[in-house]
Coordinates of C-alpha atoms in Angstrom, one line a residue:
Chain F
X1 CA 138.0 -64.2 46.4
X2 CA 134.7 -63.6 48.2
X3 CA 131.4 -63.9 46.6
X4 CA 127.9 -62.6 47.2
X5 CA 125.0 -65.0 46.6
X6 CA 121.4 -63.8 46.2
X7 CA 119.0 -66.6 46.9
X8 CA 115.3 -66.3 45.9
X9 CA 115.3 -62.6 46.7
X10 CA 112.2 -60.5 46.4
X11 CA 111.9 -56.8 47.3
X12 CA 108.7 -54.9 47.7
X13 CA 108.5 -51.1 48.3
X14 CA 105.8 -49.7 50.5
X15 CA 104.2 -53.0 51.2
X16 CA 100.5 -52.8 51.9
X17 CA 100.0 -49.2 50.6
X18 CA 98.6 -48.1 47.2
X19 CA 102.2 -47.3 46.3
X20 CA 103.3 -50.9 46.6
X21 CA 106.0 -51.8 44.0
X22 CA 107.4 -55.2 43.5
X23 CA 110.9 -54.1 42.6
X24 CA 112.7 -57.5 42.5
X25 CA 111.2 -60.9 41.8
X26 CA 112.9 -64.2 42.6
X27 CA 116.5 -63.1 42.0
X28 CA 119.1 -65.8 42.1
X29 CA 122.6 -64.6 41.4
X30 CA 126.2 -65.4 42.3
X31 CA 128.4 -62.3 42.1
X32 CA 132.2 -62.2 42.4
X33 CA 135.3 -61.8 40.3
X34 CA 136.0 -59.5 37.4
X35 CA 133.9 -56.5 36.3
X36 CA 130.3 -57.4 36.3
X37 CA 127.8 -55.1 34.5
X38 CA 124.2 -54.8 35.4
X39 CA 122.0 -53.2 32.7
X40 CA 118.3 -52.5 32.6
X41 CA 115.7 -49.9 32.1
X42 CA 114.8 -47.2 34.7
X43 CA 112.7 -49.1 37.1
X44 CA 114.0 -52.6 36.3
X45 CA 115.2 -53.0 39.8
X46 CA 119.0 -52.6 39.3
X47 CA 119.5 -49.8 41.8
X48 CA 117.5 -51.8 44.4
X49 CA 119.6 -54.8 43.7
X50 CA 122.8 -53.0 44.5
X51 CA 121.4 -51.7 47.7
X52 CA 120.9 -55.3 48.8
X53 CA 124.5 -56.1 48.4
X54 CA 125.7 -53.9 51.3
X55 CA 122.7 -54.3 53.5
X56 CA 121.2 -50.8 52.8
X57 CA 118.0 -52.6 51.8
X58 CA 116.7 -55.7 53.5
X59 CA 115.1 -58.2 51.1
X60 CA 111.3 -58.7 51.7
X61 CA 112.0 -62.4 51.3
X62 CA 115.0 -64.6 50.3
X63 CA 118.6 -64.4 51.5
X64 CA 121.7 -62.4 50.8
X65 CA 124.7 -64.6 51.5
X66 CA 128.2 -63.0 51.9
X67 CA 130.7 -65.9 51.6
X68 CA 127.9 -68.3 52.6
X69 CA 126.9 -66.3 55.7
X70 CA 123.4 -64.8 55.8
X71 CA 123.8 -61.0 56.0
X72 CA 120.7 -60.4 58.0
X73 CA 121.2 -63.2 60.6
X74 CA 123.4 -61.0 62.8
X75 CA 123.3 -57.2 63.0
X76 CA 127.1 -56.8 63.1
X77 CA 127.3 -58.5 59.7
X78 CA 125.2 -55.8 58.1
X79 CA 127.7 -53.1 59.3
X80 CA 130.6 -55.2 58.1
X81 CA 128.9 -55.6 54.7
X82 CA 129.0 -51.8 54.3
X83 CA 132.7 -52.0 54.2
X84 CA 133.0 -55.3 52.3
X85 CA 130.7 -54.1 49.5
X86 CA 131.5 -50.4 49.0
X87 CA 128.6 -48.7 47.2
X88 CA 129.0 -45.6 45.1
X89 CA 125.5 -44.3 44.7
X90 CA 124.2 -42.4 41.7
X91 CA 125.5 -38.8 41.5
X92 CA 127.8 -39.4 44.5
X93 CA 129.1 -35.9 44.3
X94 CA 126.1 -34.8 46.3
X95 CA 127.2 -36.7 49.4
X96 CA 130.4 -34.7 49.8
X97 CA 130.4 -32.7 53.1
X98 CA 133.8 -32.3 54.7
X99 CA 135.8 -29.1 54.7
X100 CA 138.6 -30.6 52.6
X101 CA 138.9 -33.3 50.0
X102 CA 141.2 -35.3 52.3
X103 CA 138.8 -35.3 55.2
X104 CA 136.0 -36.4 52.9
X105 CA 137.9 -39.4 51.5
X106 CA 138.9 -40.3 55.1
X107 CA 135.3 -40.5 56.3
X108 CA 134.8 -44.1 55.4
X109 CA 138.2 -45.5 56.7
X110 CA 137.7 -43.5 59.9
X111 CA 134.3 -45.1 60.4
X112 CA 136.0 -48.4 60.1
X113 CA 138.0 -47.5 63.1
X114 CA 141.5 -47.7 61.5
X115 CA 144.6 -46.1 62.9
X116 CA 145.6 -42.6 61.7
X117 CA 148.5 -44.0 59.7
X118 CA 146.4 -46.6 58.0
X119 CA 143.7 -44.0 57.2
X120 CA 146.3 -41.7 55.7
X121 CA 147.8 -44.6 53.6
X122 CA 144.4 -45.5 52.3
X123 CA 143.3 -42.0 51.5
X124 CA 146.5 -41.4 49.4
X125 CA 146.1 -44.8 47.6
X126 CA 142.4 -44.3 46.9
X127 CA 143.0 -40.7 45.6
X128 CA 145.6 -42.2 43.2
X129 CA 143.1 -44.9 41.9
X130 CA 140.3 -42.3 41.5
X131 CA 142.7 -39.9 39.8
X132 CA 142.3 -37.2 42.4
X133 CA 145.5 -35.1 42.1
X134 CA 147.4 -34.6 45.4
X135 CA 147.3 -30.8 45.1
X136 CA 143.5 -30.6 45.5
X137 CA 143.6 -32.7 48.8
X138 CA 143.5 -29.6 51.0
X139 CA 140.9 -27.8 49.0
X140 CA 137.2 -27.7 49.7
X141 CA 135.3 -30.4 47.7
X142 CA 132.7 -27.8 46.9
X143 CA 135.2 -25.8 44.8
X144 CA 135.9 -28.6 42.4
X145 CA 134.4 -29.3 39.0
X146 CA 131.6 -31.9 38.6
X147 CA 134.0 -34.5 37.2
X148 CA 136.5 -33.9 40.0
X149 CA 133.8 -34.1 42.7
X150 CA 132.7 -37.4 41.3
X151 CA 136.2 -38.8 41.5
X152 CA 136.6 -37.6 45.1
X153 CA 133.3 -39.4 46.0
X154 CA 134.6 -42.5 44.3
X155 CA 137.9 -42.3 46.2
X156 CA 135.8 -42.0 49.4
X157 CA 134.5 -45.5 48.8
X158 CA 137.7 -47.0 47.3
X159 CA 139.5 -45.9 50.5
X160 CA 137.5 -48.5 52.5
X161 CA 139.2 -51.1 50.3
X162 CA 136.0 -53.1 49.8
X163 CA 136.1 -56.6 48.4
X164 CA 133.3 -55.5 46.1
X165 CA 133.3 -52.0 44.6
X166 CA 129.7 -51.4 43.5
X167 CA 129.0 -48.4 41.3
X168 CA 125.5 -47.2 40.4
X169 CA 125.8 -45.2 37.1
X170 CA 129.3 -44.0 37.8
X171 CA 129.6 -42.1 34.5
X172 CA 126.0 -40.6 34.4
X173 CA 126.0 -36.9 33.3
X174 CA 129.7 -36.7 32.6
X175 CA 131.3 -35.6 29.4
X176 CA 133.0 -38.3 27.3
X177 CA 136.5 -37.3 28.5
X178 CA 135.7 -37.5 32.3
X179 CA 133.7 -40.7 31.5
X180 CA 136.7 -42.5 30.1
X181 CA 138.8 -41.1 32.8
X182 CA 136.6 -42.4 35.6
X183 CA 135.9 -45.8 34.0
X184 CA 139.6 -46.2 33.1
X185 CA 140.4 -45.6 36.8
X186 CA 137.9 -48.2 37.8
X187 CA 139.3 -50.8 35.4
X188 CA 142.8 -50.1 36.7
X189 CA 141.6 -50.4 40.3
X190 CA 140.2 -53.8 39.5
X191 CA 143.4 -54.9 38.0
X192 CA 145.7 -53.7 40.7
X193 CA 143.6 -54.5 43.8
X194 CA 142.1 -57.7 42.6
X195 CA 138.8 -56.7 44.1
X196 CA 135.5 -57.4 42.3
X197 CA 133.7 -54.6 40.6
X198 CA 130.0 -54.3 39.9
X199 CA 128.8 -51.5 37.6
X200 CA 125.2 -50.5 37.0
X201 CA 124.7 -48.6 33.8
X202 CA 122.6 -48.2 30.8
X203 CA 125.3 -47.2 28.5
X204 CA 125.9 -50.2 26.3
X205 CA 129.2 -48.8 24.9
X206 CA 130.7 -48.5 28.4
X207 CA 129.5 -51.9 29.4
X208 CA 130.8 -53.5 26.2
X209 CA 134.3 -52.1 26.7
X210 CA 134.7 -52.5 30.4
X211 CA 132.8 -55.6 31.6
X212 CA 133.6 -59.2 31.7
X213 CA 130.1 -60.4 32.5
X214 CA 126.8 -58.7 31.9
X215 CA 123.5 -59.2 33.7
X216 CA 120.4 -57.9 32.0
X217 CA 117.4 -57.0 34.1
X218 CA 113.8 -56.2 33.2
X219 CA 110.7 -55.8 35.4
X220 CA 112.6 -56.9 38.5
X221 CA 113.9 -60.2 37.0
X222 CA 117.2 -61.3 35.6
X223 CA 116.6 -61.8 31.8
X224 CA 120.2 -62.6 30.6
X225 CA 123.4 -63.4 32.3
X226 CA 126.6 -64.1 30.5
X227 CA 129.7 -62.7 28.7
X228 CA 129.5 -59.6 26.6
X229 CA 129.6 -61.7 23.5
X230 CA 126.7 -63.9 24.7
X231 CA 124.6 -61.0 25.7
X232 CA 125.2 -58.7 22.8
X233 CA 124.7 -61.5 20.2
X234 CA 121.1 -61.5 21.4
X235 CA 120.8 -57.9 20.1
X236 CA 117.2 -58.3 18.9
X237 CA 116.0 -59.4 22.3
X238 CA 117.8 -56.5 23.9
X239 CA 116.1 -54.0 21.6
X240 CA 112.8 -55.8 22.2
X241 CA 113.3 -55.0 26.0
X242 CA 113.7 -51.4 25.1
X243 CA 117.4 -51.5 25.7
X244 CA 120.0 -50.5 23.2
X245 CA 123.1 -52.4 22.0
X246 CA 126.5 -50.8 21.2
X247 CA 126.4 -48.8 17.9
X248 CA 128.9 -51.0 16.3
X249 CA 126.6 -54.0 17.0
X250 CA 123.9 -52.1 15.1
X251 CA 126.3 -51.6 12.2
X252 CA 127.3 -55.2 12.2
X253 CA 123.6 -56.3 11.9
X254 CA 123.0 -53.8 9.2
X255 CA 126.0 -55.1 7.3
X256 CA 124.7 -58.7 7.8
X257 CA 121.4 -57.6 6.1
X258 CA 123.5 -56.4 3.2
X259 CA 125.2 -59.8 3.0
X260 CA 128.4 -58.9 4.8
X261 CA 128.3 -61.3 7.8
X262 CA 131.0 -60.5 10.3
X263 CA 129.4 -62.4 13.1
X264 CA 126.8 -61.8 15.8
X265 CA 129.2 -61.3 18.7
X266 CA 130.6 -57.9 17.6
X267 CA 130.3 -55.4 20.3
X268 CA 133.6 -53.4 20.4
X269 CA 134.9 -51.2 17.6
X270 CA 138.4 -52.9 17.7
X271 CA 136.9 -56.4 17.3
X272 CA 134.6 -55.2 14.5
X273 CA 137.6 -53.7 12.6
X274 CA 139.5 -57.0 13.0
X275 CA 136.5 -59.1 11.7
X276 CA 135.9 -56.7 8.8
X277 CA 139.5 -56.8 7.9
X278 CA 139.6 -60.6 7.7
X279 CA 136.3 -60.5 5.8
X280 CA 137.8 -58.2 3.2
X281 CA 140.9 -60.4 2.9
X282 CA 138.7 -63.4 2.3
X283 CA 136.7 -61.6 -0.4
Chain N
X1 CA 112.8 -42.7 57.2
X2 CA 109.1 -42.9 56.4
X3 CA 107.7 -40.6 53.8
X4 CA 104.1 -40.8 54.9
X5 CA 104.2 -37.3 56.4
X6 CA 102.9 -34.5 54.3
X7 CA 102.0 -36.4 51.2
X8 CA 99.0 -36.2 49.1
X9 CA 97.2 -39.5 48.7
X10 CA 95.4 -39.8 45.4
X11 CA 91.7 -40.5 45.6
X12 CA 88.2 -39.4 44.6
X13 CA 86.3 -39.3 47.9
X14 CA 84.0 -36.6 49.3
X15 CA 86.9 -35.2 51.2
X16 CA 89.1 -35.0 48.1
X17 CA 86.4 -33.1 46.2
X18 CA 85.8 -30.5 48.9
X19 CA 86.9 -26.9 48.0
X20 CA 90.3 -26.2 49.6
X21 CA 88.9 -23.0 51.1
X22 CA 86.2 -25.0 52.8
X23 CA 88.8 -27.5 54.0
X24 CA 90.9 -24.8 55.5
X25 CA 87.9 -23.3 57.4
X26 CA 86.7 -26.8 58.4
X27 CA 90.2 -27.7 59.8
X28 CA 90.3 -24.5 61.9
X29 CA 86.8 -25.2 63.2
X30 CA 87.7 -28.8 63.8
X31 CA 90.8 -27.8 65.8
X32 CA 88.6 -25.5 67.9
X33 CA 86.1 -28.4 68.4
X34 CA 88.8 -30.7 69.5
X35 CA 90.0 -28.2 72.1
X36 CA 86.4 -27.5 73.2
X37 CA 86.0 -31.2 74.2
X38 CA 86.3 -31.3 77.9
X39 CA 85.2 -34.7 79.1
X40 CA 85.2 -38.4 78.1
X41 CA 81.8 -38.2 76.4
X42 CA 82.7 -35.1 74.3
X43 CA 86.0 -36.8 73.3
X44 CA 84.0 -39.9 72.3
X45 CA 81.9 -37.8 70.0
X46 CA 84.9 -36.2 68.4
X47 CA 86.6 -39.5 68.0
X48 CA 83.6 -41.0 66.3
X49 CA 83.5 -38.0 64.0
X50 CA 87.2 -38.4 63.1
X51 CA 86.7 -42.1 62.5
X52 CA 83.9 -41.2 60.2
X53 CA 86.1 -38.8 58.3
X54 CA 88.8 -41.5 57.9
X55 CA 86.1 -43.8 56.5
X56 CA 84.8 -41.1 54.1
X57 CA 88.3 -40.3 52.9
X58 CA 89.1 -43.9 52.0
X59 CA 92.7 -43.3 52.9
X60 CA 94.4 -46.7 53.7
X61 CA 94.7 -47.1 57.5
X62 CA 98.4 -48.0 57.1
X63 CA 99.1 -44.6 55.8
X64 CA 97.2 -42.9 58.6
X65 CA 98.9 -45.1 61.2
X66 CA 102.3 -44.3 59.6
X67 CA 101.6 -40.6 59.8
X68 CA 101.3 -40.9 63.5
X69 CA 104.8 -42.2 64.0
X70 CA 106.5 -38.7 64.2
X71 CA 104.4 -37.7 67.2
X72 CA 104.8 -41.0 69.1
X73 CA 107.6 -39.5 71.2
X74 CA 105.8 -36.3 72.1
X75 CA 102.6 -38.2 72.9
X76 CA 104.4 -40.6 75.2
X77 CA 106.3 -37.7 76.8
X78 CA 103.0 -35.9 77.6
X79 CA 101.4 -39.0 78.8
X80 CA 104.2 -39.8 81.2
X81 CA 104.1 -36.3 82.6
X82 CA 100.4 -36.3 83.1
X83 CA 100.5 -39.7 84.8
X84 CA 103.1 -38.8 87.3
X85 CA 102.5 -35.2 88.0
X86 CA 98.8 -35.0 88.1
X87 CA 97.2 -34.5 91.6
X88 CA 93.7 -36.0 91.7
X89 CA 91.4 -37.6 94.3
X90 CA 91.5 -41.3 93.6
X91 CA 94.9 -42.6 94.5
X92 CA 95.8 -45.8 92.6
X93 CA 99.5 -46.3 93.2
X94 CA 101.6 -44.9 96.0
X95 CA 105.1 -46.1 96.0
X96 CA 107.9 -44.0 97.5
X97 CA 107.6 -40.6 95.8
X98 CA 105.5 -41.9 92.9
X99 CA 101.8 -41.2 93.2
X100 CA 99.5 -42.1 90.4
X101 CA 95.9 -41.0 90.4
X102 CA 93.0 -42.3 88.4
X103 CA 92.3 -38.8 87.2
X104 CA 95.9 -38.5 86.1
X105 CA 95.6 -41.6 83.9
X106 CA 92.4 -40.4 82.3
X107 CA 93.8 -37.0 81.8
X108 CA 96.9 -38.5 80.1
X109 CA 94.7 -40.7 77.9
X110 CA 92.6 -37.8 76.8
X111 CA 95.5 -35.5 76.1
X112 CA 97.2 -38.1 74.0
X113 CA 93.9 -38.7 72.2
X114 CA 93.6 -35.0 71.6
X115 CA 97.1 -34.9 70.0
X116 CA 96.3 -37.9 67.9
X117 CA 92.9 -36.5 66.8
X118 CA 94.5 -33.1 65.9
X119 CA 97.1 -34.7 63.8
X120 CA 94.7 -37.1 62.0
X121 CA 92.0 -34.6 61.3
X122 CA 94.2 -31.9 60.0
X123 CA 96.4 -34.2 57.9
X124 CA 93.2 -35.9 56.6
X125 CA 91.7 -32.6 55.5
X126 CA 94.8 -30.7 54.5
X127 CA 97.5 -33.1 53.4
X128 CA 96.2 -36.5 52.5
X129 CA 93.2 -35.3 50.5
X130 CA 94.4 -31.9 49.2
X131 CA 97.2 -31.3 46.8
X132 CA 99.6 -28.7 48.2
X133 CA 98.9 -26.5 45.2
X134 CA 95.1 -26.5 45.8
X135 CA 95.8 -25.8 49.5
X136 CA 97.9 -22.7 48.9
X137 CA 95.5 -21.6 46.2
X138 CA 92.7 -21.8 48.7
X139 CA 94.8 -20.0 51.4
X140 CA 95.7 -17.3 49.0
X141 CA 92.1 -16.6 48.1
X142 CA 90.9 -16.8 51.7
X143 CA 93.5 -14.2 52.7
X144 CA 93.2 -12.1 49.6
X145 CA 91.3 -9.3 51.4
X146 CA 94.5 -8.6 53.4
X147 CA 96.3 -7.7 50.2
X148 CA 94.2 -4.5 50.2
X149 CA 96.0 -3.3 53.3
X150 CA 99.4 -4.0 51.8
X151 CA 100.2 -7.4 53.0
X152 CA 102.0 -9.4 50.2
X153 CA 99.6 -12.4 50.3
X154 CA 100.6 -13.6 46.8
X155 CA 104.2 -13.7 47.7
X156 CA 103.5 -15.6 51.0
X157 CA 101.4 -18.1 49.2
X158 CA 104.0 -18.6 46.5
X159 CA 106.7 -19.2 49.2
X160 CA 104.4 -21.7 50.8
X161 CA 103.6 -23.5 47.6
X162 CA 107.3 -23.8 47.0
X163 CA 108.1 -24.9 50.5
X164 CA 105.3 -27.5 50.4
X165 CA 106.3 -28.7 47.0
X166 CA 109.9 -29.3 48.2
X167 CA 109.1 -31.2 51.4
X168 CA 108.8 -34.6 49.6
X169 CA 111.8 -33.8 47.5
X170 CA 113.9 -32.9 50.5
X171 CA 112.8 -36.0 52.3
X172 CA 113.8 -38.1 49.4
X173 CA 117.1 -36.3 49.1
X174 CA 117.7 -36.9 52.9
X175 CA 117.0 -40.5 52.4
X176 CA 119.5 -40.7 49.5
X177 CA 122.2 -38.9 51.4
X178 CA 121.7 -41.0 54.5
X179 CA 122.1 -44.1 52.4
X180 CA 125.2 -42.7 50.8
X181 CA 126.8 -42.0 54.2
X182 CA 125.6 -45.3 55.6
X183 CA 127.3 -46.9 52.7
X184 CA 130.5 -45.3 54.0
X185 CA 129.9 -46.7 57.4
X186 CA 128.2 -43.7 59.1
X187 CA 126.2 -44.8 62.1
X188 CA 123.3 -42.7 63.2
X189 CA 121.7 -44.9 65.8
X190 CA 124.4 -45.7 68.4
X191 CA 126.7 -43.8 70.7
X192 CA 126.2 -40.8 73.0
X193 CA 124.0 -37.9 72.1
X194 CA 126.9 -35.8 71.1
X195 CA 128.2 -38.5 68.9
X196 CA 124.8 -38.9 67.2
X197 CA 124.4 -35.1 66.7
X198 CA 127.9 -35.1 65.1
X199 CA 126.9 -38.0 62.9
X200 CA 124.2 -35.7 61.4
X201 CA 126.8 -33.3 60.0
X202 CA 127.5 -35.5 56.9
X203 CA 123.8 -35.4 56.1
X204 CA 122.9 -31.8 56.9
X205 CA 125.7 -30.2 54.9
X206 CA 125.0 -31.9 51.6
X207 CA 121.3 -31.4 52.2
X208 CA 121.9 -27.6 52.6
X209 CA 124.1 -27.5 49.6
X210 CA 121.6 -29.2 47.4
X211 CA 118.7 -27.1 48.8
X212 CA 120.5 -23.9 47.8
X213 CA 121.3 -25.3 44.4
X214 CA 117.7 -26.2 43.9
X215 CA 116.6 -22.8 45.0
X216 CA 118.8 -21.0 42.6
X217 CA 117.8 -23.3 39.7
X218 CA 114.1 -22.7 40.5
X219 CA 114.6 -19.0 40.7
X220 CA 116.3 -19.0 37.3
X221 CA 113.5 -21.2 35.8
X222 CA 110.8 -18.8 37.2
X223 CA 112.6 -15.8 35.8
X224 CA 112.9 -17.5 32.4
X225 CA 109.1 -17.7 32.4
X226 CA 108.9 -13.9 33.2
X227 CA 107.6 -14.4 36.8
X228 CA 107.5 -11.0 38.4
X229 CA 105.1 -11.5 41.3
X230 CA 101.4 -11.7 41.7
X231 CA 100.3 -8.5 40.0
X232 CA 98.0 -9.2 37.1
X233 CA 98.3 -12.9 37.3
X234 CA 95.3 -14.9 36.4
X235 CA 94.8 -18.5 37.6
X236 CA 94.5 -21.7 35.7
X237 CA 92.1 -23.3 38.2
X238 CA 89.4 -21.1 39.5
X239 CA 87.8 -22.4 42.7
X240 CA 84.1 -22.8 42.9
X241 CA 82.3 -23.4 46.2
X242 CA 79.5 -26.0 46.0
X243 CA 76.6 -27.0 48.3
X244 CA 78.6 -29.9 49.7
X245 CA 81.2 -27.5 51.1
X246 CA 78.5 -25.6 53.0
X247 CA 76.9 -28.9 54.2
X248 CA 80.2 -30.2 55.5
X249 CA 81.1 -27.0 57.3
X250 CA 77.6 -27.0 58.8
X251 CA 78.1 -30.6 60.1
X252 CA 81.4 -29.6 61.8
X253 CA 79.6 -26.6 63.4
X254 CA 76.9 -28.9 64.7
X255 CA 79.6 -31.2 66.1
X256 CA 81.0 -28.2 67.9
X257 CA 77.6 -27.3 69.3
X258 CA 77.1 -30.9 70.3
X259 CA 80.4 -31.0 72.1
X260 CA 79.6 -27.8 74.1
X261 CA 76.2 -29.3 75.1
X262 CA 77.9 -32.6 76.2
X263 CA 80.4 -30.6 78.2
X264 CA 77.6 -28.8 80.0
X265 CA 75.0 -31.6 80.4
X266 CA 77.0 -34.8 80.6
X267 CA 79.9 -34.0 82.9
X268 CA 82.2 -37.0 83.0
X269 CA 85.9 -37.2 83.8
X270 CA 87.1 -33.8 82.7
X271 CA 90.4 -32.9 81.3
X272 CA 92.4 -30.0 82.7
X273 CA 94.7 -28.6 80.2

């Protein structure tokens, strides 16, 4: 399993102009394995952070290490990083351009210089993961619905078979059905391919039910880093940062105030039900 | 891609506070003055005046230097042409078919300087210190007499306001789309010309699609607010000319007169173009 290490990374936009913004401050992180969630407010630096992982942005200071190798030491490593850490940007449906869905998904693998057979294999596999049905493959991507377009864009990145699938707000602006559909597909992809997944989001519900590890960012710094239970048990701090916690965590703390303590680590509905059940049995 | 081009730079300098109508007139005058300058001394005068404007505007030098990047190529191209194809009197280099004259070098220098001055002065007056809205307001009012002979000035200025308004948006959008395609391994900076042009397709198509989408959204939004054109529309900000507008215009006219006098009475190395 490969890993990406960020070492003392700082990132400053528009350095030396009145618009200077210090987006990331002294970031030290080791990423790899499982589904990692990055949460934070708008402007907390999470989108900048993910652009560092595939070399789209160059840190103002500090290093990005891909399996111990400094990304910015050699130019060919940057290009390789694009394929190793596949980034699905926010609202990726706006990047579709080809005349058919198939061609669009094949764009990434073709840029990798793969053989036609291999491209075909990867396109079909990626479409399956992203739940793009085979009968739309020959249609124009512009004729599809919003949710379908999003899945085609997702397939376009999955087709590169990146060791890291990095998604910036993959479910933003989708209805709950498409939301579960797309996130479910990502989880399944993680399980079947064994590749690491990094999701940036501010939906606590999604994070709680899909992530193994959560990184909380605020003002360009990493504030918390741990399992869902660890992070969501600090619900007061999260709320203090202007972030939310899953609704069921709110309910658990409200219950605690009424004298019904089912624990601080409640963040999914299923687990809450379990805890509540055993509490009732005890009482 | 740098987004320095065409962006308003917040500030409260004398240049920022000038009436947009005055700024439009001054820019036209200034362009005329720059083209009037014929020799080294006249150019020196205009350069000093432009530097003074930069100083007055208090726009950071980084931004101004960044704004020059887009013309780097055209400036170099003109310079090279002038250096190699100019026939003068003082021959400096004569190797094989290459002949470089002193006059050619000076000419190239002055022409590049002219391009740079044109860009700096107009962008200082019109983009860095004037909001696009103020600018088109000014333009609309300056041209309003033409409405009497049936030219749809309001519509033109509305189109311009919208176009200007969307330049930064489209640049930002281009940036985003470029990043998205780069993330899929698109390469815009290597390969033959044909390959590079082809590499632009994945950027241009999504850009067009989103521009059309934005246009139709904006049209709907305007219709929802009962926009039917310029007839009977009043404005929120009414422009008032103040003494400083006249003083500034007068200064530029004086500069022009000075340049003409220098052209006549202090002949130095002259430009021909």
